[in-house]
Amino acid sequence: MFEFLKHITPRIKILSLSLILILLPGAIISYLSLKSIQEKADNQRVKYHGTANLVRDKLESELYQIETNFRNTIIDSLLKLESVADHQLLLQRINMEYPSIKNLTLLGNKGELITGFASSGLNKPPGSKSNLSSEMSSIISRAEKEEFINKNYPGAIGIYRKALSVATSLQEKAILHARIGRSYFKLQSYDKGILEYGKILEYGEESLSIGNIPATVVALYQKAEGYKELNESQDRKKILMELYQRLLYHPWDLQGGEYLFYLNSTIGAIREIEPSSTISSSEVAQMEQLKNLDEKIVTQSELILFLEDRIIEEVISGLNHLASSEIKHRTFTEQLIPTIELGYFLLPTTTQQPLFRALVFQFDEGYLLTQLFPQVLSTVELGKDIVPGILNENDSLLYFHNNHQVSGYLVAENFSQYFSRWKVALFERSGKSIEQLTGRERHLYLGLFIGILAVMLLGIVILARVMIHESEVSRMKSEFVSNVTHELKTPLALIRMFGETLDSGIVNEEKKRKEFYSIIRKESERLTHLINNVLDFSKIDTGKKDYNFEEADLVSTIRQSLEAYRFHIRDSGFEFDYKMPEEPVMASIDKDAISQAFLNLLSNAVKYSEERKYIYVEVRKESQSVIVSVKDHGAGIAKEELKKIFDKFYRVPNPMKKQPRGSGLGLTLTKHIVEAHKGKIEVESEPGKGSRFTIRLPLL
Ligand code: ADP
């Protein structure tokens, strides 16, 4: 397969060497540049990661600072407090002081929870019935019988009133007023009922309760219901607003859901009337404020319920393992709830503060993103093209410094202690990634590298083709030498043999002697023809061939050549015909060259006809040109070979059973000679049927 490599000439060696010398360094340089760009990008990435880490640490240390200060403030302040109401106020105050922290929740020893606005398990109003005297209880039982069993409401009212006259405490009175009001409502005397509930409010005592519910709440709620029945929407609304405020500013225990029930039904009722009545702007502002508070209470209540459900146990059971001042963090990520992140720490148990064991809190994400982080980040020097931002777990942007808007970040680092689902990301000002930053250079060198490789490949392909060609030529040359040697040997041997025979004098017959002389002459002519071919070829090949053009008769030139060859043709067993004009056809020709060209065609016709031995030669004059054609009925030439047979040294591979001898030069020479005469050579051939070679020369 690599046969051709054996024939590498010095020219090719120099060519390949220079190809390698020029291209290899180029390839190496561009490859190294590519690598160094990659390294540069990697270094850059490491650098950006480092910076992102620094930014993250800075933010986290700020959070740590806030958290620590906050914890110390809480512990200090709690130690100074006594009543539960004060605790709630304290939480509200500290919440104001630390805007980055929200939902402060105290966790009591028995699992009670208290936030600034809502509580659970604390603030329970005293049970109402237990405070009644036995006498009062029996009177009330009688009244209840009238009210619920006999449905005798006026009777029931009478008994309740009697009880009222003997009632000793405000608590008892409040309960009785509520009963009377209820009975009036059942009688549909709403005016009277409203009056009765109004009396409870007149006491102005917050600690009174009916059932487990503050008496004022019950009274206001029922009054609003009464006004609803009376269709007095202005009065109803006034009462509802009062109730709403009462509920928001004095939330009570959340257990059992009564508080939330009152809160929700009140806001529901307000909404129900709102669209139908006109509202003043001050009312709007007040309503806005109340709604904010409402929202706070609702979220804090929800948080309390969540804490009761999910974390109290963990905190209480883990309390013993917690170092007193350590702050622990906990993240809840569940499908149905938005991720909740909490921090909590132990409170010191002292006599001043025996109620609470721990405090749970949350960072206010909104505040951090809009206030704290921008403030911290504006103190960080990152270089003018780098902008920091915060991403969430889905890589969506939560905050972008200076509201810069680009997509695609350079690097991102996860928060480690706080907000583990958040990342600090660094952005290039125009939103490019590291790859894009180094992209242009990379593309340039990659292009260069690929280009050089392509040129090298092309060079290799061309070189290989040249090598194959050269090796083919050199193979043909050596074949040519052996062919020519052989061609020379045969006639020489014949000449010698017949010469020696004649010389020895053993041939006496004149006829025989003549025949021998003629053989010697013809063989020497063939020899001359062959040597002429070789010599002419070498002249043509080196560009030194001169033609001796003269005005001459083409017909007689062809005729003489034919005569010289006639014997050989007939001797080889050929039938032979020709047709030529009688008169001379004059053209500017080199007679020897034309004769040689013609003889080449003739000798080919003889050589390549094995079975049907017939040759026809024609010279014909046309209007502008003269035609010399040689036709045989021999082997013929395949279509795809027709173009190549005129190439130097080319021989059609094995067209016959026995490859006749030849040099592969005959047609090359013929073509050259014809073209030197400004003529053309054509061939028509069909394998198995024969060929016709036609020389067309211009007339004078
Ligand atoms: P060669 O010395 O081989 O005859 P030529 O240049 O004269 O060299 O011819 C080239 C090739 O063309 C030959 O090898 C032969 O295969 C083919 N050829 C030429 N003339 C004929 C012909 N008359 N009939 C068939 N094949 C021919």
Tab-separated table of N, CA and C in Angstrom, residues 352-429:
chain	number	residue	atom	x	y	z
A	352	GLN	N	-36.648	36.181	87.379
A	352	GLN	CA	-37.394	37.292	86.771
A	352	GLN	C	-38.143	36.826	85.529
A	353	GLN	N	-37.610	35.824	84.888
A	353	GLN	CA	-38.194	35.451	83.594
A	353	GLN	C	-38.404	33.941	83.572
A	354	PRO	N	-39.406	33.482	84.327
A	354	PRO	CA	-39.544	32.027	84.448
A	354	PRO	C	-40.412	31.411	83.355
A	355	LEU	N	-41.131	32.277	82.613
A	355	LEU	CA	-42.160	31.743	81.725
A	355	LEU	C	-41.643	31.123	80.435
A	356	PHE	N	-40.570	31.732	79.876
A	356	PHE	CA	-40.182	31.359	78.516
A	356	PHE	C	-38.835	30.651	78.446
A	357	ARG	N	-38.760	29.698	77.514
A	357	ARG	CA	-37.534	28.926	77.373
A	357	ARG	C	-36.716	29.332	76.144
A	358	ALA	N	-37.407	29.735	75.102
A	358	ALA	CA	-36.651	29.999	73.872
A	358	ALA	C	-37.325	31.082	73.045
A	359	LEU	N	-36.578	31.620	72.106
A	359	LEU	CA	-37.167	32.583	71.186
A	359	LEU	C	-36.903	32.135	69.749
A	360	VAL	N	-37.980	32.129	68.977
A	360	VAL	CA	-37.866	31.743	67.565
A	360	VAL	C	-38.019	33.017	66.740
A	361	PHE	N	-37.246	33.133	65.654
A	361	PHE	CA	-37.371	34.342	64.814
A	361	PHE	C	-37.083	34.012	63.355
A	362	GLN	N	-37.418	34.965	62.523
A	362	GLN	CA	-37.106	34.808	61.091
A	362	GLN	C	-36.431	36.072	60.597
A	363	PHE	N	-35.559	35.905	59.599
A	363	PHE	CA	-35.042	37.108	58.935
A	363	PHE	C	-36.091	37.571	57.950
A	364	ASP	N	-36.258	38.889	57.862
A	364	ASP	CA	-37.223	39.422	56.911
A	364	ASP	C	-36.550	39.505	55.540
A	365	GLU	N	-36.876	38.538	54.669
A	365	GLU	CA	-36.171	38.437	53.377
A	365	GLU	C	-36.348	39.694	52.539
A	366	GLY	N	-37.564	40.221	52.582
A	366	GLY	CA	-37.851	41.432	51.800
A	366	GLY	C	-36.948	42.568	52.237
A	367	TYR	N	-36.805	42.737	53.555
A	367	TYR	CA	-35.978	43.824	54.066
A	367	TYR	C	-34.509	43.610	53.703
A	368	LEU	N	-34.065	42.362	53.835
A	368	LEU	CA	-32.658	42.063	53.517
A	368	LEU	C	-32.368	42.421	52.070
A	369	LEU	N	-33.290	42.018	51.186
A	369	LEU	CA	-33.032	42.203	49.754
A	369	LEU	C	-33.149	43.657	49.320
A	370	THR	N	-34.039	44.394	50.005
A	370	THR	CA	-34.222	45.773	49.525
A	370	THR	C	-33.394	46.780	50.315
A	371	GLN	N	-33.043	46.458	51.563
A	371	GLN	CA	-32.345	47.459	52.370
A	371	GLN	C	-30.940	47.031	52.778
A	372	LEU	N	-30.879	45.898	53.480
A	372	LEU	CA	-29.609	45.549	54.101
A	372	LEU	C	-28.538	45.182	53.076
A	373	PHE	N	-28.867	44.266	52.152
A	373	PHE	CA	-27.856	43.811	51.188
A	373	PHE	C	-27.344	44.961	50.311
A	374	PRO	N	-28.263	45.793	49.763
A	374	PRO	CA	-27.756	46.913	48.960
A	374	PRO	C	-26.771	47.770	49.743
A	375	GLN	N	-27.106	47.989	51.041
A	375	GLN	CA	-26.251	48.815	51.881
A	375	GLN	C	-24.874	48.166	52.040
A	376	VAL	N	-24.863	46.857	52.333
A	376	VAL	CA	-23.587	46.165	52.533
A	376	VAL	C	-22.811	46.110	51.218
A	377	LEU	N	-23.522	45.806	50.133
A	377	LEU	CA	-22.829	45.615	48.851
A	377	LEU	C	-22.240	46.915	48.329
A	378	SER	N	-22.842	48.048	48.708
A	378	SER	CA	-22.291	49.306	48.206
A	378	SER	C	-20.948	49.612	48.865
A	379	THR	N	-20.623	48.896	49.947
A	379	THR	CA	-19.318	49.129	50.584
A	379	THR	C	-18.260	48.175	50.027
A	380	VAL	N	-18.663	47.247	49.150
A	380	VAL	CA	-17.697	46.273	48.624
A	380	VAL	C	-17.147	46.764	47.286
A	381	GLU	N	-15.818	46.721	47.144
A	381	GLU	CA	-15.177	47.136	45.887
A	381	GLU	C	-15.000	45.920	44.983
A	382	LEU	N	-15.671	45.902	43.860
A	382	LEU	CA	-15.570	44.706	43.006
A	382	LEU	C	-14.958	44.996	41.642
A	383	GLY	N	-14.628	46.219	41.398
A	383	GLY	CA	-14.167	46.565	40.049
A	383	GLY	C	-15.358	47.059	39.261
A	384	LYS	N	-15.098	47.940	38.280
A	384	LYS	CA	-16.232	48.656	37.683
A	384	LYS	C	-17.112	47.787	36.785
A	385	ASP	N	-16.595	46.638	36.363
A	385	ASP	CA	-17.403	45.834	35.446
A	385	ASP	C	-18.138	44.685	36.106
A	386	ILE	N	-17.954	44.548	37.408
A	386	ILE	CA	-18.576	43.407	38.088
A	386	ILE	C	-19.702	43.895	38.991
A	387	VAL	N	-20.862	43.278	38.843
A	387	VAL	CA	-22.026	43.662	39.642
A	387	VAL	C	-22.499	42.438	40.422
A	388	PRO	N	-22.708	42.587	41.744
A	388	PRO	CA	-23.186	41.429	42.505
A	388	PRO	C	-24.714	41.340	42.486
A	389	GLY	N	-25.219	40.160	42.705
A	389	GLY	CA	-26.666	39.954	42.790
A	389	GLY	C	-26.958	38.730	43.642
A	390	ILE	N	-28.229	38.550	43.964
A	390	ILE	CA	-28.620	37.373	44.763
A	390	ILE	C	-29.576	36.525	43.921
A	391	LEU	N	-29.314	35.221	43.889
A	391	LEU	CA	-30.184	34.309	43.139
A	391	LEU	C	-30.886	33.365	44.101
A	392	ASN	N	-32.054	32.876	43.729
A	392	ASN	CA	-32.697	31.863	44.565
A	392	ASN	C	-32.330	30.461	44.073
A	393	GLU	N	-33.026	29.447	44.633
A	393	GLU	CA	-32.627	28.078	44.302
A	393	GLU	C	-32.829	27.728	42.829
A	394	ASN	N	-33.712	28.482	42.153
A	394	ASN	CA	-33.927	28.198	40.721
A	394	ASN	C	-33.092	29.094	39.834
A	395	ASP	N	-32.102	29.763	40.445
A	395	ASP	CA	-31.239	30.687	39.712
A	395	ASP	C	-31.985	31.905	39.191
A	396	SER	N	-33.204	32.176	39.753
A	396	SER	CA	-33.820	33.431	39.310
A	396	SER	C	-33.337	34.542	40.231
A	397	LEU	N	-33.308	35.700	39.641
A	397	LEU	CA	-32.704	36.835	40.312
A	397	LEU	C	-33.634	37.370	41.396
A	398	LEU	N	-33.122	37.493	42.643
A	398	LEU	CA	-33.923	38.076	43.711
A	398	LEU	C	-33.547	39.529	43.880
A	399	TYR	N	-32.258	39.792	43.666
A	399	TYR	CA	-31.797	41.156	43.857
A	399	TYR	C	-30.614	41.405	42.948
A	400	PHE	N	-30.592	42.585	42.389
A	400	PHE	CA	-29.481	42.943	41.517
A	400	PHE	C	-28.960	44.291	41.963
A	401	HIS	N	-27.669	44.368	42.240
A	401	HIS	CA	-27.148	45.608	42.773
A	401	HIS	C	-27.333	46.738	41.769
A	402	ASN	N	-27.785	47.876	42.277
A	402	ASN	CA	-28.036	49.074	41.456
A	402	ASN	C	-29.028	48.822	40.325
A	403	ASN	N	-29.881	47.809	40.543
A	403	ASN	CA	-30.915	47.500	39.547
A	403	ASN	C	-30.389	47.269	38.154
A	404	HIS	N	-29.157	46.855	38.109
A	404	HIS	CA	-28.571	46.565	36.800
A	404	HIS	C	-29.315	45.377	36.225
A	405	GLN	N	-29.576	45.377	34.929
A	405	GLN	CA	-30.361	44.278	34.367
A	405	GLN	C	-29.581	43.495	33.325
A	406	VAL	N	-29.056	42.359	33.693
A	406	VAL	CA	-28.461	41.480	32.680
A	406	VAL	C	-28.800	40.049	33.044
A	407	SER	N	-28.723	39.203	32.072
A	407	SER	CA	-28.937	37.785	32.386
A	407	SER	C	-27.568	37.119	32.361
A	408	GLY	N	-27.472	35.894	32.795
A	408	GLY	CA	-26.217	35.149	32.697
A	408	GLY	C	-25.158	35.695	33.639
A	409	TYR	N	-24.766	34.881	34.636
A	409	TYR	CA	-23.787	35.368	35.611
A	409	TYR	C	-22.433	34.731	35.368
A	410	LEU	N	-21.418	35.314	35.978
A	410	LEU	CA	-20.068	34.769	35.829
A	410	LEU	C	-19.897	33.569	36.739
A	411	VAL	N	-20.114	33.796	38.047
A	411	VAL	CA	-20.023	32.688	39.007
A	411	VAL	C	-21.097	32.885	40.070
A	412	ALA	N	-21.442	31.815	40.783
A	412	ALA	CA	-22.395	31.933	41.880
A	412	ALA	C	-21.904	31.087	43.043
A	413	GLU	N	-22.082	31.611	44.264
A	413	GLU	CA	-21.658	30.879	45.455
A	413	GLU	C	-22.849	30.738	46.394
A	414	ASN	N	-23.078	29.536	46.907
A	414	ASN	CA	-24.187	29.330	47.830
A	414	ASN	C	-23.921	30.000	49.173
A	415	PHE	N	-24.976	30.484	49.788
A	415	PHE	CA	-24.844	30.938	51.166
A	415	PHE	C	-24.557	29.705	52.009
A	416	SER	N	-23.781	29.869	53.068
A	416	SER	CA	-23.439	28.658	53.808
A	416	SER	C	-24.198	28.536	55.115
A	417	GLN	N	-24.389	29.665	55.836
A	417	GLN	CA	-25.032	29.533	57.145
A	417	GLN	C	-26.484	29.971	57.107
A	418	TYR	N	-26.743	31.030	56.368
A	418	TYR	CA	-28.100	31.556	56.306
A	418	TYR	C	-28.622	31.354	54.897
A	419	PHE	N	-29.878	31.214	54.734
A	419	PHE	CA	-30.520	31.134	53.419
A	419	PHE	C	-29.776	30.192	52.490
A	420	SER	N	-29.682	28.957	52.919
A	420	SER	CA	-28.866	28.009	52.166
A	420	SER	C	-29.349	27.833	50.733
A	421	ARG	N	-30.582	28.266	50.456
A	421	ARG	CA	-31.056	28.102	49.073
A	421	ARG	C	-30.698	29.313	48.211
A	422	TRP	N	-30.134	30.337	48.830
A	422	TRP	CA	-29.748	31.532	48.073
A	422	TRP	C	-28.299	31.447	47.611
A	423	LYS	N	-28.009	32.225	46.572
A	423	LYS	CA	-26.618	32.280	46.088
A	423	LYS	C	-26.217	33.725	45.867
A	424	VAL	N	-24.937	33.978	46.108
A	424	VAL	CA	-24.397	35.280	45.709
A	424	VAL	C	-23.828	35.086	44.306
A	425	ALA	N	-24.262	35.918	43.365
A	425	ALA	CA	-23.751	35.754	41.998
A	425	ALA	C	-23.039	37.025	41.568
A	426	LEU	N	-21.998	36.853	40.750
A	426	LEU	CA	-21.322	38.022	40.182
A	426	LEU	C	-21.670	38.095	38.700
A	427	PHE	N	-21.997	39.292	38.265
A	427	PHE	CA	-22.372	39.490	36.856
A	427	PHE	C	-21.376	40.431	36.194
A	428	GLU	N	-21.129	40.154	34.948
A	428	GLU	CA	-20.358	41.125	34.176
A	428	GLU	C	-21.364	42.190	33.751
A	429	ARG	N	-20.927	43.440	33.691
A	429	ARG	CA	-21.866	44.542	33.469
A	429	ARG	C	-22.762	44.326	32.244
